[in-house]
mmCIF file of C-alpha atoms in Angstrom:
data_model
loop_
_atom_site.group_PDB
_atom_site.id
_atom_site.type_symbol
_atom_site.label_atom_id
_atom_site.label_comp_id
_atom_site.label_asym_id
_atom_site.label_seq_id
_atom_site.Cartn_x
_atom_site.Cartn_y
_atom_site.Cartn_z
ATOM 1 C CA MET A 22 -49.139 -154.325 23.241
ATOM 2 C CA ASN A 23 -47.708 -155.177 19.366
ATOM 3 C CA ARG A 24 -48.580 -151.916 17.880
ATOM 4 C CA LEU A 25 -46.720 -150.012 20.690
ATOM 5 C CA LEU A 26 -43.553 -152.315 20.439
ATOM 6 C CA LEU A 27 -43.769 -151.475 16.385
ATOM 7 C CA SER A 28 -44.209 -147.748 17.420
ATOM 8 C CA LEU A 29 -41.062 -147.744 19.158
ATOM 9 C CA PHE A 30 -39.318 -149.760 16.841
ATOM 10 C CA THR A 31 -39.532 -147.328 14.292
ATOM 11 C CA ALA A 32 -38.756 -144.374 15.980
ATOM 12 C CA ALA A 33 -35.456 -145.810 17.151
ATOM 13 C CA THR A 34 -34.873 -146.928 13.632
ATOM 14 C CA VAL A 35 -35.852 -143.420 12.793
ATOM 15 C CA LEU A 36 -33.286 -141.636 15.280
ATOM 16 C CA ILE A 37 -30.373 -144.402 14.723
ATOM 17 C CA ALA A 38 -31.004 -143.228 10.626
ATOM 18 C CA ALA A 39 -30.524 -140.296 11.636
ATOM 19 C CA CYS A 40 -27.797 -139.864 13.754
ATOM 20 C CA GLY A 41 -25.747 -141.367 10.976
ATOM 21 C CA GLY A 42 -25.774 -145.258 12.411
ATOM 22 C CA GLY A 43 -26.018 -148.149 11.447
ATOM 23 C CA SER A 44 -23.762 -151.089 10.105
ATOM 24 C CA GLY A 45 -25.110 -151.225 6.507
ATOM 25 C CA SER A 46 -23.100 -149.950 3.130
ATOM 26 C CA ASP A 47 -25.116 -147.521 2.952
ATOM 27 C CA ALA A 48 -24.360 -145.980 6.062
ATOM 28 C CA THR A 49 -22.629 -142.424 5.386
ATOM 29 C CA PRO A 50 -20.578 -141.696 7.973
ATOM 30 C CA ALA A 51 -20.304 -138.079 9.557
ATOM 31 C CA PRO A 52 -17.260 -136.550 8.301
ATOM 32 C CA SER A 53 -14.737 -135.979 10.531
ATOM 33 C CA PRO A 54 -14.013 -131.833 11.263
ATOM 34 C CA SER A 55 -11.377 -130.061 10.007
ATOM 35 C CA PRO A 56 -8.272 -129.659 11.440
ATOM 36 C CA ALA A 57 -7.366 -125.742 12.595
ATOM 37 C CA PRO A 58 -5.015 -124.142 9.919
ATOM 38 C CA SER A 59 -1.361 -124.384 11.033
ATOM 39 C CA PRO A 60 -0.161 -120.717 12.030
ATOM 40 C CA ALA A 61 1.697 -118.935 9.758
ATOM 41 C CA PRO A 62 5.791 -119.053 10.090
ATOM 42 C CA ALA A 63 6.719 -115.789 11.920
ATOM 43 C CA PRO A 64 9.055 -113.662 10.002
ATOM 44 C CA SER A 65 12.536 -114.041 10.803
ATOM 45 C CA PRO A 66 13.201 -110.638 12.957
ATOM 46 C CA ALA A 67 15.758 -108.191 11.581
ATOM 47 C CA PRO A 68 18.943 -107.321 13.614
ATOM 48 C CA ALA A 69 18.543 -105.121 16.048
ATOM 49 C CA PRO A 70 20.033 -101.995 15.291
ATOM 50 C CA SER A 71 22.972 -102.689 18.189
ATOM 51 C CA ALA A 72 23.010 -106.412 17.105
ATOM 52 C CA ALA A 73 26.782 -107.246 14.889
ATOM 53 C CA TRP A 74 25.490 -108.812 11.555
ATOM 54 C CA ARG A 75 26.957 -109.792 7.846
ATOM 55 C CA GLY A 76 24.563 -109.904 4.985
ATOM 56 C CA PRO A 77 23.949 -108.736 1.536
ATOM 57 C CA LEU A 78 21.772 -106.347 0.463
ATOM 58 C CA LYS A 79 20.285 -104.838 -2.624
ATOM 59 C CA VAL A 80 20.707 -101.000 -2.083
ATOM 60 C CA SER A 81 19.708 -98.301 -4.689
ATOM 61 C CA HIS A 82 20.026 -94.652 -4.805
ATOM 62 C CA GLN A 83 18.328 -92.279 -7.623
ATOM 63 C CA GLY A 84 16.883 -95.866 -9.562
ATOM 64 C CA ILE A 85 21.129 -97.118 -9.415
ATOM 65 C CA ASN A 86 20.667 -100.994 -8.285
ATOM 66 C CA VAL A 87 23.947 -101.991 -6.876
ATOM 67 C CA ASN A 88 24.177 -105.409 -4.042
ATOM 68 C CA VAL A 89 26.479 -105.024 -1.115
ATOM 69 C CA VAL A 90 27.953 -107.069 2.028
ATOM 70 C CA VAL A 91 27.358 -105.360 4.752
ATOM 71 C CA ASP A 92 29.618 -105.931 8.191
ATOM 72 C CA LYS A 93 28.624 -104.755 10.848
ATOM 73 C CA PRO A 94 30.026 -104.438 14.462
ATOM 74 C CA ALA A 95 27.702 -104.390 17.412
ATOM 75 C CA GLY A 96 26.778 -101.229 17.919
ATOM 76 C CA ASN A 97 25.217 -98.034 17.021
ATOM 77 C CA ALA A 98 27.828 -95.312 15.611
ATOM 78 C CA PHE A 99 30.416 -95.720 13.005
ATOM 79 C CA ASP A 100 32.567 -94.895 10.876
ATOM 80 C CA VAL A 101 32.265 -96.772 7.344
ATOM 81 C CA LEU A 102 34.807 -98.240 5.308
ATOM 82 C CA LEU A 103 33.805 -98.848 1.609
ATOM 83 C CA VAL A 104 35.765 -101.074 -0.199
ATOM 84 C CA TYR A 105 35.710 -102.243 -4.452
ATOM 85 C CA HIS A 106 37.124 -105.606 -5.451
ATOM 86 C CA GLY A 107 39.228 -106.182 -8.408
ATOM 87 C CA THR A 108 38.129 -107.516 -11.935
ATOM 88 C CA VAL A 109 36.742 -110.686 -12.590
ATOM 89 C CA MET A 110 34.682 -109.995 -15.968
ATOM 90 C CA ARG A 111 31.725 -112.291 -14.886
ATOM 91 C CA ASP A 112 28.620 -110.542 -12.887
ATOM 92 C CA ASP A 113 27.953 -114.408 -11.499
ATOM 93 C CA LEU A 114 31.352 -114.170 -9.583
ATOM 94 C CA ILE A 115 31.164 -110.333 -8.124
ATOM 95 C CA MET A 116 29.257 -111.191 -4.827
ATOM 96 C CA ALA A 117 32.236 -114.048 -4.160
ATOM 97 C CA ALA A 118 34.407 -110.980 -5.183
ATOM 98 C CA ALA A 119 32.684 -108.446 -2.591
ATOM 99 C CA ASN A 120 33.304 -110.842 0.030
ATOM 100 C CA ASP A 121 36.668 -111.833 -0.290
ATOM 101 C CA THR A 122 37.560 -108.081 -0.785
ATOM 102 C CA LEU A 123 35.501 -107.368 2.243
ATOM 103 C CA ASP A 124 37.632 -110.701 4.312
ATOM 104 C CA SER A 125 40.791 -108.662 2.891
ATOM 105 C CA PHE A 126 40.311 -105.527 4.193
ATOM 106 C CA ARG A 127 38.356 -106.603 7.225
ATOM 107 C CA ARG A 128 42.240 -108.442 8.170
ATOM 108 C CA LEU A 129 43.831 -105.069 8.117
ATOM 109 C CA ILE A 130 41.998 -103.287 10.048
ATOM 110 C CA GLU A 131 42.755 -102.679 13.692
ATOM 111 C CA ASP A 132 40.001 -101.316 15.341
ATOM 112 C CA PRO A 133 37.172 -104.224 15.431
ATOM 113 C CA THR A 134 34.334 -101.737 15.601
ATOM 114 C CA LEU A 135 34.956 -100.524 11.557
ATOM 115 C CA MET A 136 31.832 -100.862 9.478
ATOM 116 C CA VAL A 137 32.958 -102.300 6.640
ATOM 117 C CA VAL A 138 31.262 -102.287 3.092
ATOM 118 C CA SER A 139 31.575 -104.362 0.490
ATOM 119 C CA VAL A 140 30.292 -103.222 -3.284
ATOM 120 C CA ALA A 141 29.501 -105.954 -5.425
ATOM 121 C CA TYR A 142 29.753 -103.387 -8.788
ATOM 122 C CA PRO A 143 29.341 -105.219 -12.573
ATOM 123 C CA GLU A 144 31.308 -105.682 -15.067
ATOM 124 C CA GLU A 145 29.631 -108.092 -17.521
ATOM 125 C CA ASN A 146 29.381 -106.323 -21.094
ATOM 126 C CA LEU A 147 30.399 -103.328 -19.968
ATOM 127 C CA MET A 148 33.349 -100.838 -20.334
ATOM 128 C CA ILE A 149 35.668 -99.916 -18.233
ATOM 129 C CA GLY A 150 34.684 -96.711 -16.351
ATOM 130 C CA ASP A 151 30.999 -97.577 -17.296
ATOM 131 C CA ASN A 152 30.664 -99.129 -13.866
ATOM 132 C CA LEU A 153 31.646 -95.925 -12.214
ATOM 133 C CA THR A 154 27.543 -95.112 -12.131
ATOM 134 C CA TYR A 155 27.288 -98.480 -9.598
ATOM 135 C CA ALA A 156 30.308 -97.657 -7.080
ATOM 136 C CA GLU A 157 28.421 -94.167 -6.689
ATOM 137 C CA ALA A 158 25.524 -95.004 -6.172
ATOM 138 C CA ALA A 159 27.018 -97.513 -3.647
ATOM 139 C CA LEU A 160 28.601 -93.947 -2.348
ATOM 140 C CA LEU A 161 25.901 -92.047 -2.297
ATOM 141 C CA TRP A 162 23.481 -94.613 -0.645
ATOM 142 C CA VAL A 163 26.149 -94.550 2.313
ATOM 143 C CA LYS A 164 26.145 -90.896 2.715
ATOM 144 C CA ASN A 165 23.030 -89.867 2.511
ATOM 145 C CA GLN A 166 19.857 -93.192 2.656
ATOM 146 C CA ALA A 167 22.104 -96.221 5.135
ATOM 147 C CA ALA A 168 22.639 -94.360 8.429
ATOM 148 C CA ASN A 169 18.324 -94.733 8.556
ATOM 149 C CA GLN A 170 18.081 -97.712 6.667
ATOM 150 C CA LEU A 171 20.280 -99.713 9.036
ATOM 151 C CA GLY A 172 19.050 -98.190 12.301
ATOM 152 C CA VAL A 173 22.825 -96.282 12.803
ATOM 153 C CA GLN A 174 24.757 -93.402 12.958
ATOM 154 C CA ILE A 175 27.342 -92.760 10.480
ATOM 155 C CA ARG A 176 30.541 -90.244 11.336
ATOM 156 C CA HIS A 177 33.099 -90.637 8.847
ATOM 157 C CA ILE A 178 33.172 -92.634 5.334
ATOM 158 C CA PHE A 179 36.445 -93.806 4.189
ATOM 159 C CA LEU A 180 36.937 -95.143 0.274
ATOM 160 C CA GLY A 181 39.247 -98.617 -0.549
ATOM 161 C CA GLY A 182 40.103 -100.297 -3.575
ATOM 162 C CA HIS A 183 42.065 -102.543 -4.904
ATOM 163 C CA SER A 184 42.844 -102.848 -8.894
ATOM 164 C CA GLN A 185 40.269 -101.611 -10.627
ATOM 165 C CA GLY A 186 38.619 -100.495 -7.218
ATOM 166 C CA GLY A 187 41.229 -98.430 -7.348
ATOM 167 C CA TYR A 188 40.895 -96.947 -9.956
ATOM 168 C CA LEU A 189 36.658 -96.828 -9.433
ATOM 169 C CA VAL A 190 37.999 -94.874 -5.306
ATOM 170 C CA THR A 191 40.262 -92.804 -7.263
ATOM 171 C CA ARG A 192 37.864 -91.603 -9.774
ATOM 172 C CA LEU A 193 35.169 -91.016 -6.582
ATOM 173 C CA ASN A 194 37.509 -89.085 -5.264
ATOM 174 C CA THR A 195 37.022 -86.557 -8.063
ATOM 175 C CA LEU A 196 33.410 -86.261 -6.995
ATOM 176 C CA HIS A 197 32.754 -86.635 -3.637
ATOM 177 C CA PRO A 198 34.241 -85.810 -0.605
ATOM 178 C CA THR A 199 35.289 -88.567 1.836
ATOM 179 C CA ARG A 200 37.460 -88.963 4.832
ATOM 180 C CA GLY A 201 40.056 -90.824 3.073
ATOM 181 C CA VAL A 202 41.255 -93.236 0.223
ATOM 182 C CA ILE A 203 43.281 -95.835 -0.386
ATOM 183 C CA ALA A 204 43.813 -97.248 -3.276
ATOM 184 C CA ASN A 205 46.181 -100.565 -4.169
ATOM 185 C CA ALA A 206 47.783 -100.765 -7.053
ATOM 186 C CA PRO A 207 45.033 -98.931 -9.055
ATOM 187 C CA GLY A 208 44.617 -99.584 -12.791
ATOM 188 C CA PRO A 209 44.152 -99.361 -15.709
ATOM 189 C CA LEU A 210 46.506 -96.874 -15.719
ATOM 190 C CA ASP A 211 47.016 -96.389 -19.067
ATOM 191 C CA LEU A 212 44.510 -97.912 -21.633
ATOM 192 C CA VAL A 213 46.536 -96.363 -24.934
ATOM 193 C CA LEU A 214 48.894 -98.733 -23.677
ATOM 194 C CA ARG A 215 47.317 -101.422 -22.641
ATOM 195 C CA CYS A 216 45.441 -102.370 -25.409
ATOM 196 C CA ARG A 217 47.904 -101.625 -28.094
ATOM 197 C CA LEU A 218 50.055 -104.245 -26.625
ATOM 198 C CA GLU A 219 46.945 -106.963 -27.090
ATOM 199 C CA GLU A 220 46.941 -105.412 -30.236
ATOM 200 C CA ASP A 221 50.560 -106.451 -31.592
ATOM 201 C CA GLY A 222 50.144 -109.586 -30.272
ATOM 202 C CA THR A 223 52.777 -108.905 -27.028
ATOM 203 C CA ILE A 224 49.840 -109.586 -24.843
ATOM 204 C CA SER A 225 47.425 -112.229 -24.734
ATOM 205 C CA ASP A 226 43.588 -110.145 -25.913
ATOM 206 C CA GLY A 227 40.907 -109.299 -22.626
ATOM 207 C CA GLU A 228 37.545 -108.323 -22.802
ATOM 208 C CA HIS A 229 37.934 -104.569 -21.960
ATOM 209 C CA CYS A 230 40.114 -103.848 -24.874
ATOM 210 C CA ALA A 231 37.688 -106.033 -26.889
ATOM 211 C CA ARG A 232 35.228 -103.746 -26.363
ATOM 212 C CA LEU A 233 36.916 -100.619 -26.604
ATOM 213 C CA ARG A 234 38.449 -101.771 -30.323
ATOM 214 C CA ASN A 235 34.736 -102.338 -30.995
ATOM 215 C CA ALA A 236 33.174 -99.077 -30.341
ATOM 216 C CA TYR A 237 36.184 -96.650 -31.134
ATOM 217 C CA GLY A 238 38.669 -98.829 -33.644
ATOM 218 C CA THR A 239 42.148 -99.066 -32.944
ATOM 219 C CA THR A 240 44.630 -97.532 -30.435
ATOM 220 C CA ALA A 241 46.130 -95.450 -33.500
ATOM 221 C CA ALA A 242 43.367 -94.642 -34.682
ATOM 222 C CA ASN A 243 41.501 -93.129 -31.673
ATOM 223 C CA PRO A 244 43.723 -92.948 -28.732
ATOM 224 C CA THR A 245 41.933 -89.907 -27.301
ATOM 225 C CA ALA A 246 39.240 -91.867 -26.438
ATOM 226 C CA TYR A 247 41.085 -94.774 -24.828
ATOM 227 C CA MET A 248 42.784 -92.273 -22.648
ATOM 228 C CA ALA A 249 39.658 -90.763 -21.501
ATOM 229 C CA ARG A 250 38.754 -93.936 -19.607
ATOM 230 C CA SER A 251 42.276 -94.293 -18.488
ATOM 231 C CA LEU A 252 43.385 -93.513 -15.092
ATOM 232 C CA ARG A 253 46.162 -90.647 -15.529
ATOM 233 C CA SER A 254 43.220 -88.890 -17.477
ATOM 234 C CA PHE A 255 41.662 -88.504 -13.241
ATOM 235 C CA THR A 256 45.075 -86.858 -11.713
ATOM 236 C CA THR A 257 43.426 -83.806 -10.455
ATOM 237 C CA GLY A 258 40.982 -82.824 -8.457
ATOM 238 C CA TYR A 259 41.125 -84.981 -5.626
ATOM 239 C CA GLN A 260 38.736 -84.012 -3.104
ATOM 240 C CA ALA A 261 39.724 -86.574 -0.372
ATOM 241 C CA ASP A 262 43.426 -87.447 1.039
ATOM 242 C CA ILE A 263 44.355 -90.207 -0.833
ATOM 243 C CA LEU A 264 47.258 -93.334 -0.250
ATOM 244 C CA PHE A 265 48.598 -94.932 -3.345
ATOM 245 C CA VAL A 266 50.460 -98.420 -2.440
ATOM 246 C CA GLN A 267 52.014 -99.934 -5.333
ATOM 247 C CA GLY A 268 54.110 -103.104 -4.959
ATOM 248 C CA LEU A 269 57.010 -102.592 -7.067
ATOM 249 C CA GLU A 270 56.592 -106.449 -8.451
ATOM 250 C CA ASP A 271 53.484 -106.123 -10.458
ATOM 251 C CA SER A 272 53.453 -106.501 -13.933
ATOM 252 C CA ARG A 273 56.115 -104.882 -15.503
ATOM 253 C CA LEU A 274 54.321 -104.205 -18.933
ATOM 254 C CA ILE A 275 51.203 -103.348 -18.020
ATOM 255 C CA GLN A 276 51.172 -101.549 -14.211
ATOM 256 C CA MET A 277 54.287 -100.646 -13.946
ATOM 257 C CA GLU A 278 55.636 -98.977 -17.133
ATOM 258 C CA SER A 279 52.888 -96.542 -16.786
ATOM 259 C CA TRP A 280 53.187 -95.970 -13.330
ATOM 260 C CA PRO A 281 56.053 -93.478 -13.022
ATOM 261 C CA GLY A 282 54.313 -91.214 -15.292
ATOM 262 C CA PHE A 283 50.790 -91.375 -13.412
ATOM 263 C CA ARG A 284 52.589 -91.084 -9.949
ATOM 264 C CA LYS A 285 54.186 -87.613 -11.652
ATOM 265 C CA GLN A 286 51.166 -86.697 -12.933
ATOM 266 C CA VAL A 287 49.586 -86.783 -9.027
ATOM 267 C CA GLU A 288 52.427 -85.257 -7.146
ATOM 268 C CA ALA A 289 52.113 -82.116 -9.433
ATOM 269 C CA CYS A 290 48.562 -81.715 -8.992
ATOM 270 C CA THR A 291 47.494 -78.309 -7.449
ATOM 271 C CA ASN A 292 43.849 -79.027 -7.092
ATOM 272 C CA CYS A 293 44.189 -82.331 -4.834
ATOM 273 C CA LYS A 294 43.813 -82.993 -1.196
ATOM 274 C CA GLY A 295 46.839 -84.776 0.267
ATOM 275 C CA VAL A 296 48.736 -87.148 -2.005
ATOM 276 C CA GLN A 297 50.825 -90.194 -0.138
ATOM 277 C CA PHE A 298 52.462 -93.131 -2.678
ATOM 278 C CA LEU A 299 53.693 -96.331 -0.810
ATOM 279 C CA GLU A 300 55.576 -98.300 -3.514
ATOM 280 C CA VAL A 301 56.662 -101.461 -1.630
ATOM 281 C CA ALA A 302 59.386 -103.828 -2.824
ATOM 282 C CA GLY A 303 59.374 -107.066 -3.182
ATOM 283 C CA GLN A 304 55.555 -107.204 -3.211
ATOM 284 C CA GLY A 305 53.319 -107.731 -6.465
ATOM 285 C CA HIS A 306 49.641 -106.793 -7.695
ATOM 286 C CA PRO A 307 48.098 -107.857 -4.223
ATOM 287 C CA ALA A 308 51.143 -105.244 -1.807
ATOM 288 C CA LEU A 309 48.418 -103.658 0.375
ATOM 289 C CA PHE A 310 47.230 -107.030 1.279
ATOM 290 C CA ASN A 311 50.618 -109.201 1.642
ATOM 291 C CA SER A 312 52.842 -106.201 3.184
ATOM 292 C CA THR A 313 53.098 -105.885 7.246
ATOM 293 C CA GLN A 314 54.801 -102.414 5.792
ATOM 294 C CA ALA A 315 51.183 -101.759 3.762
ATOM 295 C CA ARG A 316 49.327 -102.944 6.663
ATOM 296 C CA ASP A 317 50.798 -100.375 9.415
ATOM 297 C CA VAL A 318 50.878 -97.853 6.946
ATOM 298 C CA PHE A 319 47.151 -98.484 5.631
ATOM 299 C CA ARG A 320 45.937 -98.551 9.530
ATOM 300 C CA ALA A 321 48.254 -95.218 10.537
ATOM 301 C CA PHE A 322 46.419 -93.449 7.132
ATOM 302 C CA LEU A 323 43.236 -94.264 8.783
ATOM 303 C CA ASN A 324 43.586 -94.068 12.087
ATOM 304 C CA ALA A 325 44.824 -89.916 11.990
ATOM 305 C CA ARG A 326 41.287 -89.357 10.049
ATOM 306 C CA ARG A 327 39.125 -91.031 12.377
#
């Protein structure tokens, strides 16, 4: 009997040890089962092609990258207004400028179904005109790739620009056909005049003229190079109808000194599509956005071509 009890006791002890039992300090607890891994969060769905949305995109055409802000209404087929901001000099400011410019043009538009794309073209460390490559890439993206990437049909393309943006859309109009172009207070019109005023101390120095002086010398030494980048050198060969808006209270020394000559050159063009000028009394540089007269002319220009 004693041997039987001892055998049972020994077997029970072995069984308890094998199961990890026991209360002594040498007992090793069984490891807790590992929790099941959490499922990866689902990616945010892309907007449906028919949904309204607004946001930034980095777009590319033939290796040239540029940032844009897209404001797409609900629907699947659109006319597009591609807009360009004025000078801000620093590239850390261009996205804010692109959003502000989009908002300014959106407020002018009578039809909320027009899609607006605002281009954040670079400026920092570039001479006037060198950013045309980026402005053109955005236009060619809209022409050739945007419909497929956004899942929509694009019908007509219009261009709109303010100040340096007006300069860019005017130059783009010599390169590519669109449905129509609107340029508010485009410039610089005459860099020979503008930079000479800086050289003689009449106005304060600016980065654009400083870069030109570093590259070409003074306006007296090399006026041809300055004029080659001025908008007065791009007054022929417009491939789409264009509306120029100019507030008559704009800067007298810089803009208004050159404006009559620029207008005369454009009106003499023999190979341009339709050209329309609106000069707004009592308004300055942002005349298109502040004048109800300019707003109404802008709307009529768009509506007649849609």
